[in-house]
Short mmCIF file of C-alpha atoms in Angstrom, two decimals:
data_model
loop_
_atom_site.label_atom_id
_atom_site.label_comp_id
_atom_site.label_asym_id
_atom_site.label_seq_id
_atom_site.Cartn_x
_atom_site.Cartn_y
_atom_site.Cartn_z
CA UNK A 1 -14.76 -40.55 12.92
CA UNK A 2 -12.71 -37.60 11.19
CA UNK A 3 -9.65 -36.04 13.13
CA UNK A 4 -9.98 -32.52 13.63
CA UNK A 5 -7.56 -31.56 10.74
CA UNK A 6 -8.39 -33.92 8.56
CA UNK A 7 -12.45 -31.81 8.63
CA UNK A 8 -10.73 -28.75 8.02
CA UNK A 9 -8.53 -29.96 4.83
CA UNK A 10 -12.40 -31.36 3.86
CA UNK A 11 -13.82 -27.76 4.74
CA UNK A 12 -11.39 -26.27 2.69
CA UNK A 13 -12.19 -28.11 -0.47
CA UNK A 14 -16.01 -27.41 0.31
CA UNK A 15 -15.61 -23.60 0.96
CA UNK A 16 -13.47 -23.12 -2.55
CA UNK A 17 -15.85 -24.81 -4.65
CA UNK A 18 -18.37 -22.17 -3.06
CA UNK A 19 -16.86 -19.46 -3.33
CA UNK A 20 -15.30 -20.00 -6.76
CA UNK A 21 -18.66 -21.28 -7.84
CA UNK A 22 -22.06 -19.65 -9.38
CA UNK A 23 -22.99 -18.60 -5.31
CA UNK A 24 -20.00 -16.78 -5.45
CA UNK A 25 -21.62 -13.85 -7.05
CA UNK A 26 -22.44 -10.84 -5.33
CA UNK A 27 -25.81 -10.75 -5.93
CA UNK A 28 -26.75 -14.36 -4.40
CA UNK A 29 -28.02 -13.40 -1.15
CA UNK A 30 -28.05 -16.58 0.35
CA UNK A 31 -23.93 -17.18 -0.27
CA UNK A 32 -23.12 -15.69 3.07
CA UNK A 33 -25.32 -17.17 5.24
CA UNK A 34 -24.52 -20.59 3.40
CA UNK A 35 -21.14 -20.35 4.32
CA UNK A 36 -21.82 -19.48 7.65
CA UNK A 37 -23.72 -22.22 8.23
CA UNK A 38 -21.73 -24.57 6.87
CA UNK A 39 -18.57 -23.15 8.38
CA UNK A 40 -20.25 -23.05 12.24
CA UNK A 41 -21.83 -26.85 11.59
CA UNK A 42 -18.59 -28.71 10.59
CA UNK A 43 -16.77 -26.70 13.37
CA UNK A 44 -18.67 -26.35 15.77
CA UNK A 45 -19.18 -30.07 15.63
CA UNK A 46 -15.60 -31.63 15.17
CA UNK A 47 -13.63 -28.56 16.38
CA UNK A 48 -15.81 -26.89 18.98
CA UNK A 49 -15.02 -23.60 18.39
CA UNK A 50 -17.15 -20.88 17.47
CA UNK A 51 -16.02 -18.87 14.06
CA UNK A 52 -17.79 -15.81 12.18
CA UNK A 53 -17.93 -15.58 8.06
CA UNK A 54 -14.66 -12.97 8.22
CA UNK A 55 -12.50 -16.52 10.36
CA UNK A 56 -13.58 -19.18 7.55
CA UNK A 57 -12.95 -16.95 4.76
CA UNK A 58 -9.80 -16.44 5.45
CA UNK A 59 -8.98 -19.61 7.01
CA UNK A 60 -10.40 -22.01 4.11
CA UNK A 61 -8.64 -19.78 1.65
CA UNK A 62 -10.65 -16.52 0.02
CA UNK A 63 -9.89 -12.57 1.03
CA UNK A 64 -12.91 -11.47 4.09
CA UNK A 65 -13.23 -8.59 5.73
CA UNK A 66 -10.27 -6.96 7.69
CA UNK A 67 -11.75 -5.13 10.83
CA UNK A 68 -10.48 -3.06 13.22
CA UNK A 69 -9.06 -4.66 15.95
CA UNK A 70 -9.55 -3.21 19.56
CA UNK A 71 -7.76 -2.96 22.83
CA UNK A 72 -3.70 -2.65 22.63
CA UNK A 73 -3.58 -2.81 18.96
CA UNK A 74 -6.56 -0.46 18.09
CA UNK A 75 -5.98 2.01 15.44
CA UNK A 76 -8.53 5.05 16.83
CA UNK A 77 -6.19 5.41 20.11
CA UNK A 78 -5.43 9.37 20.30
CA UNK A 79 -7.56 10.49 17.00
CA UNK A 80 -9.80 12.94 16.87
CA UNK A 81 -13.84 11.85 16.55
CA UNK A 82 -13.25 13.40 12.75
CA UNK A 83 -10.52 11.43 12.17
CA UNK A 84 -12.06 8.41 13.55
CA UNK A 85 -15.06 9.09 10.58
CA UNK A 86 -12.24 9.08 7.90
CA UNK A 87 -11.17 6.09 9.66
CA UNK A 88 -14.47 4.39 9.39
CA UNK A 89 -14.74 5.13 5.46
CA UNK A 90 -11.67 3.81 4.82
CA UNK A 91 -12.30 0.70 6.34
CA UNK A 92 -15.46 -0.34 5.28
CA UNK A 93 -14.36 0.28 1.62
CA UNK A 94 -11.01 -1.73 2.06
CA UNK A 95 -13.52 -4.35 3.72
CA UNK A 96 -16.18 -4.10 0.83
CA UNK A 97 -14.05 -2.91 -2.22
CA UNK A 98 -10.94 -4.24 -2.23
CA UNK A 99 -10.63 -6.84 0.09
CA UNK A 100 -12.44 -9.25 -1.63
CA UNK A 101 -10.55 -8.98 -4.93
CA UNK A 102 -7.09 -8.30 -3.62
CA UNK A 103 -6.55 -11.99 -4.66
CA UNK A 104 -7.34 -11.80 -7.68
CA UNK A 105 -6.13 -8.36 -8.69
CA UNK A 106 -2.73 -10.05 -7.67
CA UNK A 107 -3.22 -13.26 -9.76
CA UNK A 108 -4.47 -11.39 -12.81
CA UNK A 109 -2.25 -8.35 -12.75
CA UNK A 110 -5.46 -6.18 -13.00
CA UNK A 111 -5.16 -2.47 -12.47
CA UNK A 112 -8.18 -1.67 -10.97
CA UNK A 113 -8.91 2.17 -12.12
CA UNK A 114 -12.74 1.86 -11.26
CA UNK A 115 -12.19 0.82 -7.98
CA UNK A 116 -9.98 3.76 -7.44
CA UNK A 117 -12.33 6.13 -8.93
CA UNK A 118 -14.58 5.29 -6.40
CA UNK A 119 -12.03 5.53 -3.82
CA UNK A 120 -11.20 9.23 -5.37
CA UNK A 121 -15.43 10.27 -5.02
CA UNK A 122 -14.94 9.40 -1.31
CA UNK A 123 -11.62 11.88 -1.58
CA UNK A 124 -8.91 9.76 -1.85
CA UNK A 125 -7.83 11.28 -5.01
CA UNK A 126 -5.95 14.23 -3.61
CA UNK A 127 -6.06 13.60 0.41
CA UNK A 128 -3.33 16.38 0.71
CA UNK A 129 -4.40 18.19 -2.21
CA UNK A 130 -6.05 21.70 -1.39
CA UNK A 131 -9.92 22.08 -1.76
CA UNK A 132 -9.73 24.83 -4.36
CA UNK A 133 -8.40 22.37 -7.11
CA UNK A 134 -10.39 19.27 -5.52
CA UNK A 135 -8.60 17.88 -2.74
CA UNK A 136 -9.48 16.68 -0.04
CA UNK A 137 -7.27 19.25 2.23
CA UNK A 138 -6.40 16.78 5.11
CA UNK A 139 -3.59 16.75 7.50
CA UNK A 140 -0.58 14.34 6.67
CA UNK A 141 -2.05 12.26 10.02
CA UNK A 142 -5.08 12.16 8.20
CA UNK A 143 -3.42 10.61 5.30
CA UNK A 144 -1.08 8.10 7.11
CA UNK A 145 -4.99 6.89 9.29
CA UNK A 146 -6.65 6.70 5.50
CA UNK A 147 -3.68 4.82 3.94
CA UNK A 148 -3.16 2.48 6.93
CA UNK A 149 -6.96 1.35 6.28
CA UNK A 150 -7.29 1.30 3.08
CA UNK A 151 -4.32 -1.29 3.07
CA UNK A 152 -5.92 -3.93 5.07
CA UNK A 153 -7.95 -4.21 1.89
CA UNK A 154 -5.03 -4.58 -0.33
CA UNK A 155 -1.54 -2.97 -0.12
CA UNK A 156 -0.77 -3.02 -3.90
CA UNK A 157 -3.96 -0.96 -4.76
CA UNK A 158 -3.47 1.53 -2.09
CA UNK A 159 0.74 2.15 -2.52
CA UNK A 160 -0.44 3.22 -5.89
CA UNK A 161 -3.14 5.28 -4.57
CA UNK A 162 -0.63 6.71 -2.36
CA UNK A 163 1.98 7.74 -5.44
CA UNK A 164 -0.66 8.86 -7.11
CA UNK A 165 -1.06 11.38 -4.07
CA UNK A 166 2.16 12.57 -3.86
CA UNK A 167 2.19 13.14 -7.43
CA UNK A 168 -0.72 15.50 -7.35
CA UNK A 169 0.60 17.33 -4.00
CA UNK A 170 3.41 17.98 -6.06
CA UNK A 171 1.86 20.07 -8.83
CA UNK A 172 -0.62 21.39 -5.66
CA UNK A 173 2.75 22.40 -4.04
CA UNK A 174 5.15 23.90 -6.79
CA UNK A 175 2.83 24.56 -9.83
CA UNK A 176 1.74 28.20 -10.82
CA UNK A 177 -2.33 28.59 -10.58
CA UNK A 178 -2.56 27.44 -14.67
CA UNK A 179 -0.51 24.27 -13.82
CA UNK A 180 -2.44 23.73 -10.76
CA UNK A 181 -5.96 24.00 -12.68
CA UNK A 182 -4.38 22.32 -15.49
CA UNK A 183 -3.96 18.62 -13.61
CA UNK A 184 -5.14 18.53 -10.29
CA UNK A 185 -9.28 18.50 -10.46
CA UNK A 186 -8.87 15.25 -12.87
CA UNK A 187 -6.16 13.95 -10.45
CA UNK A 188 -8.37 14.44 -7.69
CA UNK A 189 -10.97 12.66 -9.21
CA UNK A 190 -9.16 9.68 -10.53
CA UNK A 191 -10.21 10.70 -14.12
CA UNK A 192 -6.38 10.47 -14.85
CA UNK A 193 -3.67 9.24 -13.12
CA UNK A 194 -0.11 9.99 -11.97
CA UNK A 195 3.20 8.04 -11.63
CA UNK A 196 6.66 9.35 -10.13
CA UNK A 197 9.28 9.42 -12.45
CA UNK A 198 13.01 9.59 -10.42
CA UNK A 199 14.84 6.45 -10.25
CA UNK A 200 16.68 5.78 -13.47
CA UNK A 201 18.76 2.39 -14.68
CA UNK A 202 22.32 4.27 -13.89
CA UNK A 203 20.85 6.05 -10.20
CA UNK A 204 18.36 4.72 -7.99
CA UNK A 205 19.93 5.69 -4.36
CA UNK A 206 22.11 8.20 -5.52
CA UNK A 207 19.55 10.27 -7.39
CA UNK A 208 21.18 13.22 -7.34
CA UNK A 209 22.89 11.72 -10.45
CA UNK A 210 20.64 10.84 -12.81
CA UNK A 211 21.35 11.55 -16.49
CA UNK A 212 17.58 12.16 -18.38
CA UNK A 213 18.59 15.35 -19.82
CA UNK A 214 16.35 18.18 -20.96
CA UNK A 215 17.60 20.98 -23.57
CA UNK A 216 16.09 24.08 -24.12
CA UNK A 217 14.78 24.30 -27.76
CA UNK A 218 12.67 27.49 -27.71
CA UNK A 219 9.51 27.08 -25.83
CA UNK A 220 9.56 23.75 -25.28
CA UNK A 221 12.18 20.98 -22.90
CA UNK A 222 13.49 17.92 -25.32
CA UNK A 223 13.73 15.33 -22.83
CA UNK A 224 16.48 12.02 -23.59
CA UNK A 225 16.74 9.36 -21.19
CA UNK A 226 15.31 6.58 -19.34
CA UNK A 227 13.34 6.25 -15.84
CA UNK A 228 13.01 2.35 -14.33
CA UNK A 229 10.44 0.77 -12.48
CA UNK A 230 7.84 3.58 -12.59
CA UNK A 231 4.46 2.52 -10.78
CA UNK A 232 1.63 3.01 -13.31
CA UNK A 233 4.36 3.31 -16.33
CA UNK A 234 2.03 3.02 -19.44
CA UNK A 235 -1.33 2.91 -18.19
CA UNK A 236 -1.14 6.63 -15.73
CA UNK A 237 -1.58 9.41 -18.35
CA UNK A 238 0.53 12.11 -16.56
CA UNK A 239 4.53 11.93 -15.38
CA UNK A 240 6.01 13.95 -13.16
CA UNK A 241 9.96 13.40 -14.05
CA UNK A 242 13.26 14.73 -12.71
CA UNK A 243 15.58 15.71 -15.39
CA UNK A 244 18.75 17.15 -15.75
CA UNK A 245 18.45 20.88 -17.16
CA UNK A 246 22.01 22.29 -15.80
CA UNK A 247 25.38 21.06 -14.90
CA UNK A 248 25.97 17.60 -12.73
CA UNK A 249 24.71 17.30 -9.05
CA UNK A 250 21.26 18.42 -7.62
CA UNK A 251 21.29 22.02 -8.50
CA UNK A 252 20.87 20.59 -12.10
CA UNK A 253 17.75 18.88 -11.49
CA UNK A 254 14.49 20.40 -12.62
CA UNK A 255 10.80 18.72 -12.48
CA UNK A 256 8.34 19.00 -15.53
CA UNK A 257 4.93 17.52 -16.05
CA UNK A 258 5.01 14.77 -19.05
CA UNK A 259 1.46 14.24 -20.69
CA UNK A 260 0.77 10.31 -22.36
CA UNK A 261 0.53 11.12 -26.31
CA UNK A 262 3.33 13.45 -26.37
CA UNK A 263 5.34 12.58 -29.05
CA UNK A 264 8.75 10.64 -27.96
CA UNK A 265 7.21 9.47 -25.01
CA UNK A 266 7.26 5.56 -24.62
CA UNK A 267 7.36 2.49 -22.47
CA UNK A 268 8.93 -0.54 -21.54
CA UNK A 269 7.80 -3.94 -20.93
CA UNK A 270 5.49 -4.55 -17.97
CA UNK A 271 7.83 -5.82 -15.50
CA UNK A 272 6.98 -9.16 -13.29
CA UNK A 273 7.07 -8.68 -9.66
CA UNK A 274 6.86 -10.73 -6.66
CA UNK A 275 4.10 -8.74 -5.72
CA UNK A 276 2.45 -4.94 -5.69
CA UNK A 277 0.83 -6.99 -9.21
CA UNK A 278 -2.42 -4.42 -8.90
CA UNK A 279 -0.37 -1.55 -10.39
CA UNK A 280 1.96 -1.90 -13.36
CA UNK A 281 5.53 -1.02 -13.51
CA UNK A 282 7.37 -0.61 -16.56
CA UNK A 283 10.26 1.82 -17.89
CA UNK A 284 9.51 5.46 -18.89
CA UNK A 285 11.49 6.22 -21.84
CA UNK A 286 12.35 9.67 -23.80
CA UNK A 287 13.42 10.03 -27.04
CA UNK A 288 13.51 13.69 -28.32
CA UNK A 289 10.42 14.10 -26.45
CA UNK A 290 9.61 18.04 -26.48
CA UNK A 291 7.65 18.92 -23.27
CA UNK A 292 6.34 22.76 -22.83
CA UNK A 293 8.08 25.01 -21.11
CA UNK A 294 4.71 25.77 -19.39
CA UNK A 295 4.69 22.66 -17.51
CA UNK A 296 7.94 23.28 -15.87
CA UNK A 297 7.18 22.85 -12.29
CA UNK A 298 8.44 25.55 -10.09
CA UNK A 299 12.23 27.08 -11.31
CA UNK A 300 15.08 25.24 -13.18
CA UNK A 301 17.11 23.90 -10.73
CA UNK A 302 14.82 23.47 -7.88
CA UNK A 303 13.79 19.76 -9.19
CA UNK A 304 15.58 17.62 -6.65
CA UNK A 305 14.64 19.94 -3.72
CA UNK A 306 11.01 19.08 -5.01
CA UNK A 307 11.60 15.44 -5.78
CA UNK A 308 12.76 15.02 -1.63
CA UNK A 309 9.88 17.17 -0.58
CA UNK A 310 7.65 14.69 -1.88
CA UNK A 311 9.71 11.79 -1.20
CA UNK A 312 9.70 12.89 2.91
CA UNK A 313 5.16 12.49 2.73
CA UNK A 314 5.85 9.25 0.15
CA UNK A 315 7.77 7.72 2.97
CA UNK A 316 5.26 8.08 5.48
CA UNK A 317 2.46 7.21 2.92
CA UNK A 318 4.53 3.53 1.81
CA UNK A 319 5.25 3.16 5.92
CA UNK A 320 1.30 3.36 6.61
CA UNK A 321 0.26 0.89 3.72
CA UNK A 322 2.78 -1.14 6.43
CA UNK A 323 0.90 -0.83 8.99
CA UNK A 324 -2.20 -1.85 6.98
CA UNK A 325 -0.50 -5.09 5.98
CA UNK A 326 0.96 -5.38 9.51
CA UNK A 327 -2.49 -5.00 11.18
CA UNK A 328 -4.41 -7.63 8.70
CA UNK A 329 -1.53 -9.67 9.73
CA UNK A 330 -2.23 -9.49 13.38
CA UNK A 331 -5.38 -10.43 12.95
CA UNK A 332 -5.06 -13.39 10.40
CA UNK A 333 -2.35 -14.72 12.52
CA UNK A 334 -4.87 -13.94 16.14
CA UNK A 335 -7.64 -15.90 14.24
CA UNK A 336 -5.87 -18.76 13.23
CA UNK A 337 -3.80 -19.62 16.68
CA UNK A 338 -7.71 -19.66 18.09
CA UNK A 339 -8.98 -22.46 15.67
CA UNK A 340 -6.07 -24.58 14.89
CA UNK A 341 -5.51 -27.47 16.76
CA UNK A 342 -2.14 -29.40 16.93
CA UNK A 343 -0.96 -31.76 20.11
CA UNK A 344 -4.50 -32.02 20.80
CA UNK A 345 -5.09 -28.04 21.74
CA UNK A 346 -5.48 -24.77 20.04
CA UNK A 347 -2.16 -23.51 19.08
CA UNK A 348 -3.16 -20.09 21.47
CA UNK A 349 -2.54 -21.85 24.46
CA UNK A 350 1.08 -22.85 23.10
CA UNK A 351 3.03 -19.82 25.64
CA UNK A 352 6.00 -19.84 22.59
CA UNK A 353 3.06 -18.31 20.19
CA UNK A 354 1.36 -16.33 22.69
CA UNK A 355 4.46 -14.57 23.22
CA UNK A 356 5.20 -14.11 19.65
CA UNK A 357 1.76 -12.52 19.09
CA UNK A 358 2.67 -10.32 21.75
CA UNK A 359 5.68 -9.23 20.05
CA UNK A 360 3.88 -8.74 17.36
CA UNK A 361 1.61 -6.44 18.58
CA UNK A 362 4.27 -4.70 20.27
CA UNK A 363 6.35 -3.91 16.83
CA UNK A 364 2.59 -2.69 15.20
CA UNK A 365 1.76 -0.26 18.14
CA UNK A 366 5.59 1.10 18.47
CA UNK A 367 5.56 1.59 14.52
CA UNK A 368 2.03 3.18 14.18
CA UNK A 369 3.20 5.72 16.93
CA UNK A 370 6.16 6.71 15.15
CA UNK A 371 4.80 7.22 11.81
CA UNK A 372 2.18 9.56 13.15
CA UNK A 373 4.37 11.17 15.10
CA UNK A 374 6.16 11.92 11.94
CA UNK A 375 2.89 12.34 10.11
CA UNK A 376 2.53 15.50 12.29
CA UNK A 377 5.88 16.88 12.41
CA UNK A 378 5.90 17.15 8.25
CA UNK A 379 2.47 18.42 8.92
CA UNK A 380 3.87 21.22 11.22
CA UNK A 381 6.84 21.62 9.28
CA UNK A 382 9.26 20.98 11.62
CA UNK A 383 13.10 21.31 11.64
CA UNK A 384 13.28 17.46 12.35
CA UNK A 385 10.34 16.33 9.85
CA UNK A 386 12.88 14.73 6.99
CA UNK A 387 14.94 12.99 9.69
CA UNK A 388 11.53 11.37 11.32
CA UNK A 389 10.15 10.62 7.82
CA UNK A 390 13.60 8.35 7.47
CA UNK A 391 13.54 7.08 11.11
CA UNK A 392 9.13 6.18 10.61
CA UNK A 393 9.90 4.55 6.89
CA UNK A 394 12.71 3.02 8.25
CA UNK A 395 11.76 1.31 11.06
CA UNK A 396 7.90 0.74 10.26
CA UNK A 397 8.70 -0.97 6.91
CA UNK A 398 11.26 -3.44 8.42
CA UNK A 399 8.73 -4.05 11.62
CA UNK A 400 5.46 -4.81 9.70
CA UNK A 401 7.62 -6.88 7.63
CA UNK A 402 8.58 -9.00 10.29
CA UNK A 403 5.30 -9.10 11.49
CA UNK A 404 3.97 -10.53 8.51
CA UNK A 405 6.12 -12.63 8.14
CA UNK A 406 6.17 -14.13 11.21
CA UNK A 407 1.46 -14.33 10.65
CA UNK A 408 2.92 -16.38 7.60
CA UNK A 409 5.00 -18.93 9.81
CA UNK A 410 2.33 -19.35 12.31
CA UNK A 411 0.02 -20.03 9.67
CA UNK A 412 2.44 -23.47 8.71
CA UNK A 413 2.19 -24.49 5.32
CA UNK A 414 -1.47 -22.68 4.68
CA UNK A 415 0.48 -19.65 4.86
CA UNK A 416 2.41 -20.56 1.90
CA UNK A 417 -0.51 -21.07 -0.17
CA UNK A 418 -2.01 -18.42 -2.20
CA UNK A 419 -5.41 -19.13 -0.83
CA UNK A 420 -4.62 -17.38 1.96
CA UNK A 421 -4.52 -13.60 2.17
CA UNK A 422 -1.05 -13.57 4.63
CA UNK A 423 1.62 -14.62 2.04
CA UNK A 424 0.11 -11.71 -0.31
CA UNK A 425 0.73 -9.39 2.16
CA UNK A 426 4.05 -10.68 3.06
CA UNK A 427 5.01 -10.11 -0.77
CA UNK A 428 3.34 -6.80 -1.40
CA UNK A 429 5.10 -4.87 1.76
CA UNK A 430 8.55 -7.02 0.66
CA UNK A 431 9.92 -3.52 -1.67
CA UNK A 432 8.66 -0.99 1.42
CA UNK A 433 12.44 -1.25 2.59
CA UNK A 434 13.53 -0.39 -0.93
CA UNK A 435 11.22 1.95 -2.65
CA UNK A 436 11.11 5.74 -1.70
CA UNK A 437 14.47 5.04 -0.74
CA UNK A 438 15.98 1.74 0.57
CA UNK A 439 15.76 1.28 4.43
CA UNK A 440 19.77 1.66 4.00
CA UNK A 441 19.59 5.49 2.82
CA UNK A 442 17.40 5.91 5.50
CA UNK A 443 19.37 5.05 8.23
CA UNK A 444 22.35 7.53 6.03
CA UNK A 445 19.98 10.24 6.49
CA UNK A 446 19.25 10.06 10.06
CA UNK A 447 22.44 9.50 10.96
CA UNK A 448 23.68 12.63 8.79
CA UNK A 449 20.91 14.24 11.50
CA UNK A 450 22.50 13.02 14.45
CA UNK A 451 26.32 13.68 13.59
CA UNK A 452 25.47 17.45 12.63
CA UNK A 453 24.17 18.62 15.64
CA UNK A 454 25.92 21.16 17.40
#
């Protein structure tokens, strides 16, 4: 007679060769319902416990369908029954577009641009973007519900997604009605794509001293300089970049709009990540590279204040792809306490775990509140917005972090395999507490808040 674990180790050979296997194809009908039965025999009969397709996926080691969970950790709590519709979308294409390829996006570094075109027809090309230039023209809550969603399907897809967002709020927010008509209908659509361009080699926290320079030669910028690890670098086909146009410090930063194909424009090597592997980051580099003035965004000199305009929504954005991980996490680590046996019991009823879940939980409710709240004080424009935009990146990154990686310990060694959807999301939210400023300039800038009050 088997033992209990030694089944599931069987199970999980069985349910790879399936799934990796010619029923693993869409458009076999009866692939589902043969893993379902197969799953609810063997465990139902060595293990007696009851699972549904979404459990054995992820337990015997492929991507299923991340739902929302209900109760205290429910993400609808407080929305509006519009919001809860944008909601729904996003789930069920997470669930049925990117969840089951996250995997393999990661493994094969594959940027997937038709998958995010059909993200962009459902609006998630411009979220924030206004409707006359083909945005969406949602609320920043609306955003941070979308993005937290989408993520359960896969985090690295949807950070770039999110980028990509800010990018085209940008030249929404700052550029003239040509610029604006220019760029942001094919942004909106996902026809092309954006990347960020601040952080250089020489300045990533302090950006207020970066060195790519831009001369005025007659009606066009010559750009010089370097930008490092720019999401999208190479394959995104516009660039918004901070460069330095006047003398040192931020009142010498200006923003311009950098076409791919303009001459002087080129790229490093793709870098290799521990994880966001669905979007490529390389180097953006200039060399002479003469950019119009026309695509100047806003005045000389008013770069940086742009730059940390769109950094304040990009924080909030990165913080709710979080959440996304944090919430797949939840559940991943929920399902798996309920099946696996150890000591002759399910590890749920082990009072050490059931606690830790509740912690869990805890940290995922507490973050989600403070990101929206956030959400709707940049929405509102409030005095406070950029300090609660630190405070929600801040303290929502390091949270679903934790919470990940503590789904990844109570998985035991299956969580260290890359069968299993946890460790992936354990690496992918990993540079949250660095990008769009490291958790460490966060705290700077809410202190800075504190210590200036009168």
């Amino acid at each position: 007679m088997y033992y209990v674990e030694e089944v599931q180790q069987y199970l999980h050979v069985i349910l790879y060769q399936i799934l990796i296997g010619p029923w693993s194809s869409p458009k076999c009908i009866s692939n589902e319902a043969l893993c379902t039965h197969l799953v609810c025999k063997c465990i139902n009969k060595f293990d007696s416990a009851q699972v549904n397709l979404s459990d054995g996926i992820h337990r015997f080691g492929r991507q299923g369908n991340i739902k929302c969970l209900c109760g205290l950790v429910g993400t609808s709590h407080g929305l509006t029954d519009e919001q809860k519709e944008f909601q729904k979308v996003a789930f069920d294409f997470a669930a049925n577009e990117m969840a089951p390829h996250m995997a393999e996006w990661d493994q094969k570094e594959i940027f997937p641009v038709d998958t995010m075109r059909r993200a962009a027809q459902l609006g998630f090309g411009g979220i924030y973007v206004q409707p006359d230039v083909g945005g969406s023209g949602l609320s920043r809550l609306d955003t941070s519900v979308i993005f937290e969603a989408l993520s359960t399907g896969c985090v690295s897809t949807t950070a770039y997604i999110s980028i990509h967002n800010m990018c085209a709020w940008m030249i929404d927010t700052f550029g003239n009605a040509e610029q604006r008509e220019r760029f942001c209908p094919d942004l909106c659509l996902m026809e092309k794509f954006a990347s960020y361009c601040l952080t250089e080699p020489g300045s990533g926290s302090d950006a207020a001293s970066l060195a790519t320079s831009a001369v005025l030669k007659g009606d066009h910028y010559v750009l010089n300089g370097s930008k490092a690890f720019i999401s999208g670098g190479g394959d995104t086909d516009v660039y918004v970049v901070m460069c330095r146009t006047g003398g040192k410090g931020p009142k010498g930063i200006s923003c311009v709009v950098v076409e791919k194909g303009t001459p002087g424009l080129s790229f490093g090597k793709k870098e290799r990540k521990m994880g966001w592997n669905s979007q490529p980051t390389r180097a953006v580099i200039f060399e002479d590279c003469a950019v119009p003035v026309a695509n100047l965004l806003g005045l000389e000199g008013q770069g940086f204040n742009i730059a940390m305009r769109g950094l304040n929504g990009g924080r909030i954005n990165i913080a709710s792809c979080s959440l996304g991980a944090a919430h797949a996490s939840v559940q991943l680590a929920r399902d798996h306490l309920l099946v696996r046996k150890q000591f002759g019991e399910t590890l749920s009823n082990n009072q050490f775990l059931q606690f830790k879940l509740a912690e869990m939980a805890t940290q995922l409710v507490a973050s989600r509140l403070l990101v929206r709240e956030a959400a709707a004080a940049l929405q509102d424009d409030r005095a406070d917005a950029a300090a609660l935009c630190a405070m929600a990146k801040l303290f929502a990154t390091d949270q679903c972090f934790d919470i990940c990686n503590q789904a990844l310990q109570m998985h035991g060694g299956y969580g260290y395999l890359k069968d299993y959807a946890v460790q992936q999301f354990v690496r992918d939210i990993r540079v949250h507490q660095i990008l769009e400023g490291t958790n460490e300039v966060m705290r700077m800038i809410v202190s800075r808040n504190l210590l200036s009050e009168i």
